Amino acid sequence: MVLSSVTLREVANEAGVHVSTASRALNPETRSIVNEKTARRVAAAAERLGYRPHPLARGLRTNRTLTVGITVPDLLNPVFPLLYAGAETSLRDQGYSLLVGAGDDPANPVAASGILIDRHVDGLIMANAHIHSSLPQMASNQPVPTVLVNRTTDSIDAPSIACDDHAGIGLIVRHLVELGHTDIAHIAGPQDISNGVIRKQAFVAWMHSEGLDTPPELIVETNGFHTAEGRKACKRLLDSGARFTAIVGANDLIALGCYDTLAERKIKVPADISVTGFDDMAFIDRVNPPMTTVLVPFYEMGALAGQVMLSLLTSDDSGAGTLPTSTRLRPVLKTRGSTAPPAGS
Amino acid sequence: MVLSSVTLREVANEAGVHVSTASRALNPETRSIVNEKTARRVAAAAERLGYRPHPLARGLRTNRTLTVGITVPDLLNPVFPLLYAGAETSLRDQGYSLLVGAGDDPANPVAASGILIDRHVDGLIMANAHIHSSLPQMASNQPVPTVLVNRTTDSIDAPSIACDDHAGIGLIVRHLVELGHTDIAHIAGPQDISNGVIRKQAFVAWMHSEGLDTPPELIVETNGFHTAEGRKACKRLLDSGARFTAIVGANDLIALGCYDTLAERKIKVPADISVTGFDDMAFIDRVNPPMTTVLVPFYEMGALAGQVMLSLLTSDDSGAGTLPTSTRLRPVLKTRGSTAPPAGS
DNA sequence: TTGTAGGCGTTATCAC
DNA sequence: GTGATAACGCCTACAA
């Protein structure tokens, strides 16, 4: 239990030593310098008085806040709380707290991170990068140690952790082809977001490698990974008059939007048209019909991002020899009730 | 864009004034004391240099961090990100940032808030209170300004914002009675959480006021508002051999657990048994069957909690005349596909 | 091994 | 109305 605001000076008095000795005794890094016995006396005094170091005073002095910022596009998409939980788990043990910034404005990608930077976070985990996002700069005029997660971009030179979207789309396309589909549509995500681009490119590539065609009218783009965008895009697809028996959604929410539009038009999933998602977000296995999708390990991505951040934060040579690694996690196909052989077969 | 670490002293130099004058000129509270013209000169210099006050230095001096902690039981339940978003919206405009603490350990209710307190949050929004939770204490040995939200407890003397659970259960019970149900079971939440207690009591009260019986075997309790708990409780209910045609779940997740157990036993919802939830969490309208539930305005609750917190934080007389208000927001019945007249009618 | 002194950037209390 | 000075609590050369 946290009790009173005891200062280091009081601990020092209680232990009969001077402040600096108390400081050294309590700091793991410098504990070795101090006499074994006095160190224990100080520790005991600190314990007895319920001493808690003042984070602001310490931070002002050390120029570190033990705080890491994490920016996510949208907290209401359940995958991002999951990502957060992963990162938090990795960082909490080392004494770091997470400060969340939510927002997905492409025009002002730094908006969410700006407030975090102003608060002097020691590092930044970006899950909302746009392709042209630039690395926000820190008060010290040096870039904040940054880790990209979920989305990547070449314009930020930072370690990145993401899902192997190319492979994921491959799982989906092969699954549909095995079911007998040949006319497959794709509702792509925004093309200023890496996931949107990669999944679309992967879709084309895998279709071709299966010997299938990808006519332009069967690929439509959205302005966001949201249900409403999925609804609109699905309408465009249907209104184009093009024939297809399956829709590959760029993520689960877009695919959910397809559910809505198809239901509106009395088109049955999967009897008339198969629909697939991407992410395997919470509860997507319980919608009607349960959605065939690809699991993206968001929790693990977050946990890994946290660990990479830790290694960035504790690397002695700051910036020089740190190698920006790029990790791609393996997706897993989740076959459920939204896919079936095409009507004609 | 945040650029360099310019200090107040540099701004003062640039403007040709002393640091203290610069401080006063930049602080809205004290701007009036300083000469109109020099104030503008300082402001211009600050703007030109891209000055950002150092939050740690300021906080160390003023003993305020412009940070509010929010503790939630479980970020993976989509209602809590919603709550968070509401609070964040209210507080951000006033310059406050939110620090999240997640956890729901009844044995150590302060666990989640402890880390926040240690970081000297200016206030605490508790959404994870247990009935016997005590008010965590601040470093200053004075209680942190606290707002209870979502869950309440008498053992903490703080303003509270919650849903009118009693009324909500009334909506549910009347709905089921109108459908013709008379044998209605309740799967209650944990009885060390206000929502669990109130909803259970309300269930009994409303049943009686409808002239219906509540035999003890038709009321089972869970250890948490989770799907797994709902599954287990539903099994106990069925295995008791008692007859019933409807289950009132203490929240949506518990009701989802019922879906699972009932499906396992080939019992159809709502044909054989009707099931209701509580919260109207995201996507619960898309499960199979779409769940009849009661909407709890979590976003509004969060926003209100943020505003109450602001008034606590800006009240001049600290603690003396502040009246702990208690607000109950109105729930809304959402009739969907998980409820129907009982089989015999 | 321990004590001394200075300063991180800001605000508040003086005096001018 | 403005300037000088101290202090918030902590860490860290440097000196002893």
CSV table of N, CA and C in Angstrom, one decimal, chain A residues 192-304:
chain,number,residue,atom,x,y,z
A,192,ASP,N,-3.0,3.7,-48.6
A,192,ASP,CA,-1.9,4.5,-47.9
A,192,ASP,C,-1.5,3.8,-46.6
A,193,ILE,N,-2.0,2.6,-46.5
A,193,ILE,CA,-1.6,1.8,-45.3
A,193,ILE,C,-1.0,0.5,-45.8
A,194,SER,N,0.1,0.1,-45.2
A,194,SER,CA,0.8,-1.1,-45.7
A,194,SER,C,0.0,-2.3,-45.8
A,195,ASN,N,-0.9,-2.6,-44.8
A,195,ASN,CA,-1.7,-3.8,-44.9
A,195,ASN,C,-2.6,-3.7,-46.1
A,196,GLY,N,-3.1,-2.6,-46.4
A,196,GLY,CA,-4.0,-2.4,-47.5
A,196,GLY,C,-3.3,-2.8,-48.8
A,197,VAL,N,-2.1,-2.2,-48.9
A,197,VAL,CA,-1.3,-2.4,-50.1
A,197,VAL,C,-0.9,-3.9,-50.3
A,198,ILE,N,-0.3,-4.4,-49.2
A,198,ILE,CA,0.3,-5.7,-49.3
A,198,ILE,C,-0.8,-6.8,-49.5
A,199,ARG,N,-1.9,-6.6,-48.9
A,199,ARG,CA,-3.0,-7.7,-49.0
A,199,ARG,C,-3.5,-7.6,-50.4
A,200,LYS,N,-3.6,-6.4,-51.0
A,200,LYS,CA,-4.1,-6.3,-52.3
A,200,LYS,C,-3.1,-6.9,-53.3
A,201,GLN,N,-1.9,-6.5,-53.2
A,201,GLN,CA,-0.8,-7.1,-54.1
A,201,GLN,C,-0.8,-8.6,-53.9
A,202,ALA,N,-0.9,-9.1,-52.7
A,202,ALA,CA,-0.8,-10.5,-52.5
A,202,ALA,C,-2.0,-11.2,-53.1
A,203,PHE,N,-3.2,-10.6,-53.0
A,203,PHE,CA,-4.3,-11.2,-53.7
A,203,PHE,C,-4.1,-11.4,-55.2
A,204,VAL,N,-3.6,-10.3,-55.8
A,204,VAL,CA,-3.3,-10.4,-57.3
A,204,VAL,C,-2.3,-11.5,-57.5
A,205,ALA,N,-1.3,-11.5,-56.7
A,205,ALA,CA,-0.2,-12.4,-57.0
A,205,ALA,C,-0.6,-13.9,-56.8
A,206,TRP,N,-1.3,-14.1,-55.7
A,206,TRP,CA,-1.8,-15.5,-55.5
A,206,TRP,C,-2.8,-16.0,-56.5
A,207,MET,N,-3.7,-15.1,-56.9
A,207,MET,CA,-4.7,-15.4,-57.9
A,207,MET,C,-3.9,-15.9,-59.2
A,208,HIS,N,-3.0,-15.1,-59.6
A,208,HIS,CA,-2.2,-15.4,-60.8
A,208,HIS,C,-1.5,-16.7,-60.6
A,209,SER,N,-0.9,-16.9,-59.5
A,209,SER,CA,-0.2,-18.1,-59.3
A,209,SER,C,-1.1,-19.4,-59.3
A,210,GLU,N,-2.4,-19.1,-59.1
A,210,GLU,CA,-3.4,-20.2,-59.2
A,210,GLU,C,-4.0,-20.2,-60.6
A,211,GLY,N,-3.4,-19.4,-61.5
A,211,GLY,CA,-3.9,-19.4,-62.9
A,211,GLY,C,-5.2,-18.7,-63.1
A,212,LEU,N,-5.6,-17.8,-62.1
A,212,LEU,CA,-6.9,-17.1,-62.2
A,212,LEU,C,-6.7,-15.7,-62.5
A,213,ASP,N,-7.8,-15.1,-63.0
A,213,ASP,CA,-7.8,-13.8,-63.5
A,213,ASP,C,-8.2,-12.8,-62.4
A,214,THR,N,-7.7,-11.6,-62.5
A,214,THR,CA,-8.2,-10.5,-61.5
A,214,THR,C,-8.6,-9.3,-62.3
A,215,PRO,N,-9.8,-9.3,-62.9
A,215,PRO,CA,-10.2,-8.2,-63.6
A,215,PRO,C,-10.4,-7.0,-62.7
A,216,PRO,N,-10.1,-5.8,-63.2
A,216,PRO,CA,-10.2,-4.6,-62.3
A,216,PRO,C,-11.5,-4.4,-61.6
A,217,GLU,N,-12.6,-4.8,-62.3
A,217,GLU,CA,-13.9,-4.5,-61.6
A,217,GLU,C,-14.1,-5.4,-60.4
A,218,LEU,N,-13.3,-6.4,-60.2
A,218,LEU,CA,-13.4,-7.3,-59.1
A,218,LEU,C,-12.5,-6.9,-57.9
A,219,ILE,N,-11.8,-5.7,-58.1
A,219,ILE,CA,-11.0,-5.2,-57.0
A,219,ILE,C,-11.4,-3.8,-56.7
A,220,VAL,N,-12.0,-3.6,-55.5
A,220,VAL,CA,-12.4,-2.2,-55.1
A,220,VAL,C,-11.7,-1.8,-53.8
A,221,GLU,N,-11.4,-0.6,-53.7
A,221,GLU,CA,-10.7,-0.1,-52.5
A,221,GLU,C,-11.6,0.7,-51.6
A,222,THR,N,-11.2,0.7,-50.3
A,222,THR,CA,-11.9,1.4,-49.3
A,222,THR,C,-11.1,2.5,-48.7
A,223,ASN,N,-11.7,3.3,-47.9
A,223,ASN,CA,-11.0,4.4,-47.3
A,223,ASN,C,-10.7,4.1,-45.8
A,224,GLY,N,-11.0,2.9,-45.4
A,224,GLY,CA,-10.7,2.6,-44.0
A,224,GLY,C,-11.1,1.1,-43.7
A,225,PHE,N,-10.5,0.6,-42.7
A,225,PHE,CA,-10.8,-0.8,-42.4
A,225,PHE,C,-12.0,-0.9,-41.5
A,226,HIS,N,-13.1,-0.4,-42.0
A,226,HIS,CA,-14.3,-0.3,-41.1
A,226,HIS,C,-15.5,-1.0,-41.8
A,227,THR,N,-16.5,-1.3,-41.0
A,227,THR,CA,-17.7,-1.9,-41.4
A,227,THR,C,-18.4,-1.1,-42.5
A,228,ALA,N,-18.5,0.2,-42.2
A,228,ALA,CA,-19.3,1.0,-43.2
A,228,ALA,C,-18.6,1.0,-44.5
A,229,GLU,N,-17.3,1.1,-44.5
A,229,GLU,CA,-16.5,1.0,-45.8
A,229,GLU,C,-16.8,-0.3,-46.5
A,230,GLY,N,-16.8,-1.4,-45.8
A,230,GLY,CA,-17.1,-2.7,-46.4
A,230,GLY,C,-18.5,-2.7,-47.0
A,231,ARG,N,-19.4,-2.1,-46.3
A,231,ARG,CA,-20.8,-2.1,-46.9
A,231,ARG,C,-20.8,-1.3,-48.2
A,232,LYS,N,-20.2,-0.2,-48.2
A,232,LYS,CA,-20.2,0.6,-49.5
A,232,LYS,C,-19.5,-0.1,-50.6
A,233,ALA,N,-18.4,-0.6,-50.3
A,233,ALA,CA,-17.5,-1.3,-51.3
A,233,ALA,C,-18.3,-2.5,-51.9
A,234,CYS,N,-19.0,-3.2,-51.0
A,234,CYS,CA,-19.7,-4.4,-51.5
A,234,CYS,C,-20.8,-4.0,-52.4
A,235,LYS,N,-21.5,-2.9,-52.1
A,235,LYS,CA,-22.5,-2.4,-53.0
A,235,LYS,C,-21.9,-2.1,-54.4
A,236,ARG,N,-20.8,-1.4,-54.4
A,236,ARG,CA,-20.1,-1.1,-55.7
A,236,ARG,C,-19.8,-2.3,-56.5
A,237,LEU,N,-19.4,-3.3,-55.7
A,237,LEU,CA,-19.0,-4.6,-56.4
A,237,LEU,C,-20.3,-5.2,-57.0
A,238,LEU,N,-21.3,-5.2,-56.3
A,238,LEU,CA,-22.6,-5.8,-56.8
A,238,LEU,C,-23.1,-5.0,-58.0
A,239,ASP,N,-23.1,-3.7,-57.8
A,239,ASP,CA,-23.7,-2.8,-58.8
A,239,ASP,C,-22.9,-2.8,-60.1
A,240,SER,N,-21.7,-3.2,-60.0
A,240,SER,CA,-20.8,-3.3,-61.3
A,240,SER,C,-21.4,-4.3,-62.2
A,241,GLY,N,-22.2,-5.2,-61.7
A,241,GLY,CA,-22.7,-6.3,-62.6
A,241,GLY,C,-21.7,-7.4,-62.9
A,242,ALA,N,-20.5,-7.3,-62.4
A,242,ALA,CA,-19.5,-8.3,-62.6
A,242,ALA,C,-19.9,-9.6,-61.8
A,243,ARG,N,-19.6,-10.7,-62.4
A,243,ARG,CA,-19.9,-12.0,-61.7
A,243,ARG,C,-18.8,-12.5,-60.8
A,244,PHE,N,-19.1,-12.9,-59.6
A,244,PHE,CA,-18.1,-13.5,-58.7
A,244,PHE,C,-18.9,-14.3,-57.7
A,245,THR,N,-18.1,-15.3,-57.1
A,245,THR,CA,-18.8,-16.2,-56.2
A,245,THR,C,-18.1,-16.1,-54.8
A,246,ALA,N,-17.1,-15.2,-54.6
A,246,ALA,CA,-16.5,-15.1,-53.3
A,246,ALA,C,-15.9,-13.7,-53.2
A,247,ILE,N,-15.9,-13.2,-52.0
A,247,ILE,CA,-15.3,-11.9,-51.7
A,247,ILE,C,-14.2,-12.1,-50.6
A,248,VAL,N,-13.0,-11.6,-50.9
A,248,VAL,CA,-11.9,-11.6,-49.9
A,248,VAL,C,-11.9,-10.2,-49.3
A,249,GLY,N,-12.3,-10.1,-48.1
A,249,GLY,CA,-12.3,-8.8,-47.4
A,249,GLY,C,-10.9,-8.5,-46.9
A,250,ALA,N,-10.5,-7.2,-46.9
A,250,ALA,CA,-9.1,-6.9,-46.4
A,250,ALA,C,-9.0,-7.0,-44.9
A,251,ASN,N,-10.1,-7.0,-44.2
A,251,ASN,CA,-10.1,-7.4,-42.8
A,251,ASN,C,-11.5,-7.8,-42.3
A,252,ASP,N,-11.6,-8.2,-41.1
A,252,ASP,CA,-12.9,-8.7,-40.6
A,252,ASP,C,-14.0,-7.7,-40.7
A,253,LEU,N,-13.7,-6.5,-40.3
A,253,LEU,CA,-14.7,-5.5,-40.3
A,253,LEU,C,-15.3,-5.2,-41.7
A,254,ILE,N,-14.4,-5.1,-42.6
A,254,ILE,CA,-14.9,-4.9,-44.0
A,254,ILE,C,-15.7,-6.1,-44.5
A,255,ALA,N,-15.3,-7.3,-44.1
A,255,ALA,CA,-16.1,-8.5,-44.4
A,255,ALA,C,-17.4,-8.4,-43.7
A,256,LEU,N,-17.5,-7.9,-42.5
A,256,LEU,CA,-18.8,-7.8,-41.8
A,256,LEU,C,-19.7,-6.8,-42.6
A,257,GLY,N,-19.1,-5.8,-43.1
A,257,GLY,CA,-19.8,-4.8,-43.9
A,257,GLY,C,-20.5,-5.6,-45.1
A,258,CYS,N,-19.7,-6.5,-45.7
A,258,CYS,CA,-20.2,-7.3,-46.8
A,258,CYS,C,-21.4,-8.1,-46.3
A,259,TYR,N,-21.3,-8.7,-45.2
A,259,TYR,CA,-22.5,-9.4,-44.6
A,259,TYR,C,-23.8,-8.5,-44.7
A,260,ASP,N,-23.6,-7.3,-44.2
A,260,ASP,CA,-24.8,-6.4,-44.2
A,260,ASP,C,-25.4,-6.2,-45.6
A,261,THR,N,-24.5,-5.8,-46.5
A,261,THR,CA,-25.0,-5.4,-47.8
A,261,THR,C,-25.6,-6.7,-48.5
A,262,LEU,N,-24.9,-7.8,-48.4
A,262,LEU,CA,-25.5,-9.0,-49.0
A,262,LEU,C,-26.8,-9.4,-48.4
A,263,ALA,N,-26.9,-9.3,-47.1
A,263,ALA,CA,-28.2,-9.6,-46.4
A,263,ALA,C,-29.3,-8.7,-46.9
A,264,GLU,N,-28.9,-7.4,-47.1
A,264,GLU,CA,-29.9,-6.4,-47.6
A,264,GLU,C,-30.4,-6.8,-49.0
A,265,ARG,N,-29.6,-7.4,-49.7
A,265,ARG,CA,-30.0,-7.8,-51.1
A,265,ARG,C,-30.4,-9.3,-51.2
A,266,LYS,N,-30.6,-9.9,-50.1
A,266,LYS,CA,-31.1,-11.2,-50.0
A,266,LYS,C,-30.1,-12.2,-50.6
A,267,ILE,N,-28.9,-11.9,-50.6
A,267,ILE,CA,-27.9,-12.8,-51.1
A,267,ILE,C,-27.3,-13.6,-49.9
A,268,LYS,N,-27.3,-14.9,-50.0
A,268,LYS,CA,-26.9,-15.8,-48.9
A,268,LYS,C,-25.4,-16.1,-48.8
A,269,VAL,N,-24.9,-15.9,-47.6
A,269,VAL,CA,-23.5,-16.3,-47.3
A,269,VAL,C,-23.5,-17.6,-46.5
A,270,PRO,N,-22.9,-18.7,-47.0
A,270,PRO,CA,-22.0,-18.7,-48.1
A,270,PRO,C,-22.7,-19.3,-49.4
A,271,ALA,N,-24.0,-19.7,-49.3
A,271,ALA,CA,-24.6,-20.4,-50.3
A,271,ALA,C,-24.5,-19.7,-51.7
A,272,ASP,N,-24.7,-18.4,-51.7
A,272,ASP,CA,-24.6,-17.6,-53.0
A,272,ASP,C,-23.2,-17.1,-53.1
A,273,ILE,N,-22.7,-16.5,-52.1
A,273,ILE,CA,-21.4,-15.9,-52.1
A,273,ILE,C,-20.6,-16.2,-50.9
A,274,SER,N,-19.4,-16.6,-51.0
A,274,SER,CA,-18.5,-16.8,-49.8
A,274,SER,C,-17.8,-15.5,-49.5
A,275,VAL,N,-17.6,-15.3,-48.2
A,275,VAL,CA,-17.0,-14.1,-47.7
A,275,VAL,C,-15.8,-14.5,-46.7
A,276,THR,N,-14.7,-13.8,-46.9
A,276,THR,CA,-13.6,-14.1,-45.9
A,276,THR,C,-13.1,-12.8,-45.3
A,277,GLY,N,-12.6,-12.9,-44.1
A,277,GLY,CA,-12.1,-11.7,-43.4
A,277,GLY,C,-10.6,-11.8,-43.2
A,278,PHE,N,-10.1,-11.0,-42.3
A,278,PHE,CA,-8.6,-11.0,-42.0
A,278,PHE,C,-8.5,-10.4,-40.6
A,279,ASP,N,-7.8,-11.1,-39.7
A,279,ASP,CA,-7.5,-10.7,-38.3
A,279,ASP,C,-7.9,-11.7,-37.3
A,280,ASP,N,-9.1,-12.3,-37.5
A,280,ASP,CA,-9.7,-13.2,-36.5
A,280,ASP,C,-9.9,-12.4,-35.2
A,281,MET,N,-10.6,-11.3,-35.3
A,281,MET,CA,-10.9,-10.5,-34.1
A,281,MET,C,-11.9,-11.2,-33.2
A,282,ALA,N,-11.9,-10.7,-32.0
A,282,ALA,CA,-12.8,-11.3,-31.0
A,282,ALA,C,-14.2,-11.4,-31.5
A,283,PHE,N,-14.9,-12.4,-31.2
A,283,PHE,CA,-16.3,-12.6,-31.5
A,283,PHE,C,-16.6,-12.8,-33.0
A,284,ILE,N,-15.6,-12.8,-33.8
A,284,ILE,CA,-15.9,-13.0,-35.2
A,284,ILE,C,-16.2,-14.4,-35.5
A,285,ASP,N,-15.9,-15.3,-34.6
A,285,ASP,CA,-16.3,-16.7,-34.7
A,285,ASP,C,-17.7,-16.9,-34.3
A,286,ARG,N,-18.4,-15.9,-33.8
A,286,ARG,CA,-19.8,-16.0,-33.3
A,286,ARG,C,-20.8,-15.3,-34.2
A,287,VAL,N,-20.3,-14.6,-35.2
A,287,VAL,CA,-21.3,-13.9,-36.0
A,287,VAL,C,-21.9,-14.9,-36.9
A,288,ASN,N,-22.9,-14.4,-37.7
A,288,ASN,CA,-23.7,-15.3,-38.4
A,288,ASN,C,-23.6,-15.1,-39.9
A,289,PRO,N,-23.0,-15.9,-40.7
A,289,PRO,CA,-22.3,-17.2,-40.3
A,289,PRO,C,-20.9,-16.9,-39.7
A,290,PRO,N,-20.4,-17.8,-38.9
A,290,PRO,CA,-19.1,-17.7,-38.3
A,290,PRO,C,-18.1,-17.4,-39.5
A,291,MET,N,-17.2,-16.4,-39.3
A,291,MET,CA,-16.5,-16.0,-40.5
A,291,MET,C,-15.2,-16.8,-40.7
A,292,THR,N,-15.0,-17.2,-41.9
A,292,THR,CA,-13.7,-17.8,-42.3
A,292,THR,C,-12.7,-16.6,-42.4
A,293,THR,N,-11.6,-16.7,-41.7
A,293,THR,CA,-10.7,-15.6,-41.7
A,293,THR,C,-9.3,-16.1,-41.4
A,294,VAL,N,-8.4,-15.2,-41.2
A,294,VAL,CA,-7.0,-15.6,-40.9
A,294,VAL,C,-6.6,-14.9,-39.6
A,295,LEU,N,-6.1,-15.8,-38.7
A,295,LEU,CA,-5.7,-15.3,-37.4
A,295,LEU,C,-4.4,-14.5,-37.5
A,296,VAL,N,-4.5,-13.3,-37.0
A,296,VAL,CA,-3.3,-12.4,-36.9
A,296,VAL,C,-2.9,-12.4,-35.4
A,297,PRO,N,-1.8,-12.8,-35.0
A,297,PRO,CA,-1.4,-12.9,-33.5
A,297,PRO,C,-1.1,-11.5,-32.9
A,298,PHE,N,-2.2,-10.8,-32.7
A,298,PHE,CA,-2.0,-9.4,-32.2
A,298,PHE,C,-1.4,-9.3,-30.8
A,299,TYR,N,-1.8,-10.2,-29.9
A,299,TYR,CA,-1.2,-10.2,-28.6
A,299,TYR,C,0.3,-10.4,-28.7
A,300,GLU,N,0.7,-11.4,-29.4
A,300,GLU,CA,2.1,-11.7,-29.6
A,300,GLU,C,2.8,-10.6,-30.3
A,301,MET,N,2.2,-10.0,-31.2
A,301,MET,CA,2.8,-8.8,-31.9
A,301,MET,C,3.1,-7.7,-30.9
A,302,GLY,N,2.1,-7.5,-30.1
A,302,GLY,CA,2.3,-6.4,-29.0
A,302,GLY,C,3.4,-6.8,-28.1
A,303,ALA,N,3.4,-8.0,-27.6
A,303,ALA,CA,4.4,-8.5,-26.7
A,303,ALA,C,5.8,-8.3,-27.3
A,304,LEU,N,5.9,-8.7,-28.5
A,304,LEU,CA,7.2,-8.7,-29.2
A,304,LEU,C,7.6,-7.2,-29.4
